Coordinates of C-alpha atoms in Angstrom, one line a residue:
M787 CA -45.6 -93.4 -33.6
A788 CA -45.4 -95.1 -30.3
T789 CA -46.4 -93.2 -27.2
A790 CA -44.2 -93.2 -23.9
T791 CA -46.4 -93.2 -20.9
T792 CA -45.8 -92.3 -17.2
S793 CA -47.4 -94.4 -14.6
T794 CA -49.1 -92.4 -12.0
G795 CA -50.6 -94.8 -9.6
T796 CA -52.7 -97.3 -11.5
K797 CA -53.2 -94.9 -14.6
A798 CA -50.9 -94.5 -17.4
T799 CA -50.9 -91.1 -19.2
P800 CA -49.1 -90.3 -22.5
E801 CA -46.2 -88.0 -22.3
T802 CA -44.6 -87.7 -25.6
E803 CA -44.6 -89.2 -28.9
I804 CA -41.7 -91.6 -29.5
P805 CA -40.8 -92.1 -33.3
D806 CA -41.2 -95.7 -34.5
T807 CA -37.6 -96.1 -35.4
A808 CA -36.8 -95.4 -31.7
Q809 CA -39.4 -98.1 -30.7
K810 CA -37.9 -100.7 -33.1
V811 CA -34.5 -100.1 -31.8
R812 CA -35.6 -100.5 -28.3
D813 CA -37.5 -103.8 -29.2
Q814 CA -34.5 -105.1 -31.1
V815 CA -32.2 -104.2 -28.1
L816 CA -34.6 -106.1 -25.5
S817 CA -34.8 -109.2 -27.8
T818 CA -31.1 -109.5 -28.3
V819 CA -30.6 -109.1 -24.4
K820 CA -33.0 -111.9 -23.7
K821 CA -31.5 -114.1 -26.3
G822 CA -28.2 -113.6 -24.7
Q823 CA -29.6 -114.2 -21.2
Q824 CA -31.1 -117.6 -22.6
L825 CA -27.9 -118.6 -23.9
S826 CA -26.2 -117.9 -20.6
L827 CA -28.9 -119.8 -18.7
D828 CA -28.5 -122.7 -21.2
A829 CA -24.4 -122.8 -20.6
A830 CA -25.0 -122.4 -16.8
Q831 CA -27.3 -125.5 -16.7
T832 CA -25.1 -127.7 -18.9
W833 CA -22.3 -126.6 -16.7
V834 CA -24.1 -127.4 -13.3
K835 CA -25.1 -130.8 -14.8
A836 CA -21.4 -131.6 -15.9
V837 CA -20.1 -130.6 -12.5
S838 CA -22.7 -132.3 -10.4
A839 CA -21.6 -135.8 -12.2
L840 CA -18.0 -135.2 -10.5
P841 CA -17.6 -137.0 -7.2
G842 CA -17.6 -134.6 -4.1
S843 CA -18.8 -131.6 -6.1
H844 CA -21.8 -130.3 -4.0
L845 CA -21.8 -126.6 -4.6
T846 CA -24.4 -126.1 -1.8
D847 CA -22.4 -128.1 0.9
L848 CA -20.6 -125.0 2.3
P849 CA -19.2 -125.2 5.7
K850 CA -21.2 -123.5 8.8
I851 CA -19.2 -120.9 10.8
P852 CA -20.0 -120.9 14.4
G853 CA -21.5 -117.7 15.8
L854 CA -22.4 -116.6 12.3
P855 CA -26.0 -116.4 11.3
S856 CA -27.2 -118.3 8.3
L857 CA -27.4 -116.2 5.3
P858 CA -30.4 -116.0 3.1
G859 CA -30.6 -118.1 0.0
V860 CA -29.0 -116.8 -3.3
D861 CA -32.5 -116.4 -4.8
V862 CA -33.7 -114.0 -1.9
A863 CA -30.5 -112.2 -1.8
T864 CA -30.8 -111.6 -5.9
K865 CA -34.4 -110.5 -5.7
Y866 CA -33.6 -108.0 -2.7
T867 CA -30.7 -106.5 -4.9
F868 CA -32.8 -106.1 -8.0
D869 CA -35.8 -104.5 -5.7
V870 CA -33.2 -101.9 -4.3
A871 CA -32.0 -101.4 -8.0
A872 CA -35.5 -100.6 -9.2
D873 CA -36.1 -98.5 -6.2
L874 CA -33.0 -96.4 -6.9
L875 CA -33.8 -96.4 -10.6
T876 CA -37.3 -95.1 -9.9
A877 CA -36.0 -92.4 -7.5
Q878 CA -33.4 -91.2 -10.2
R879 CA -36.1 -91.0 -12.9
D880 CA -38.3 -89.0 -10.5
F881 CA -35.4 -86.7 -10.1
A882 CA -34.4 -86.3 -13.5
L883 CA -38.0 -85.4 -14.5
Q884 CA -38.4 -82.8 -11.7
L885 CA -35.0 -81.3 -12.7
T886 CA -36.1 -81.3 -16.4
N887 CA -39.4 -79.3 -15.2
V888 CA -37.2 -76.9 -13.6
L889 CA -34.6 -76.4 -16.3
V890 CA -37.1 -76.5 -19.4
P891 CA -40.0 -74.0 -19.2
A892 CA -43.3 -75.5 -19.9
K893 CA -44.8 -74.9 -23.0
T894 CA -47.6 -72.5 -23.2
S895 CA -50.6 -73.2 -25.7

């Protein structure tokens, strides 16, 4: 059986035993998602190469608007957005675990 862990600072501690079947399903889902992502990247690269060959097709040459500050690059905005999403997911996980501890009595050994 695989063991789920909770990160507390720099140390991971075992929480529960996860059935091997659940771990295999998780691994398969992640593998499938990554394959789909790679297919999307390949398609996007092919599209960009095809479009860039067309005359006057500079996707990055957007007009500047006077008085409006320049926006961060798409990569910076993407990283920031995912950082916010990760923070929200961590906060939600912590909340769900706290709520679980309140609603489910602790096992007494």
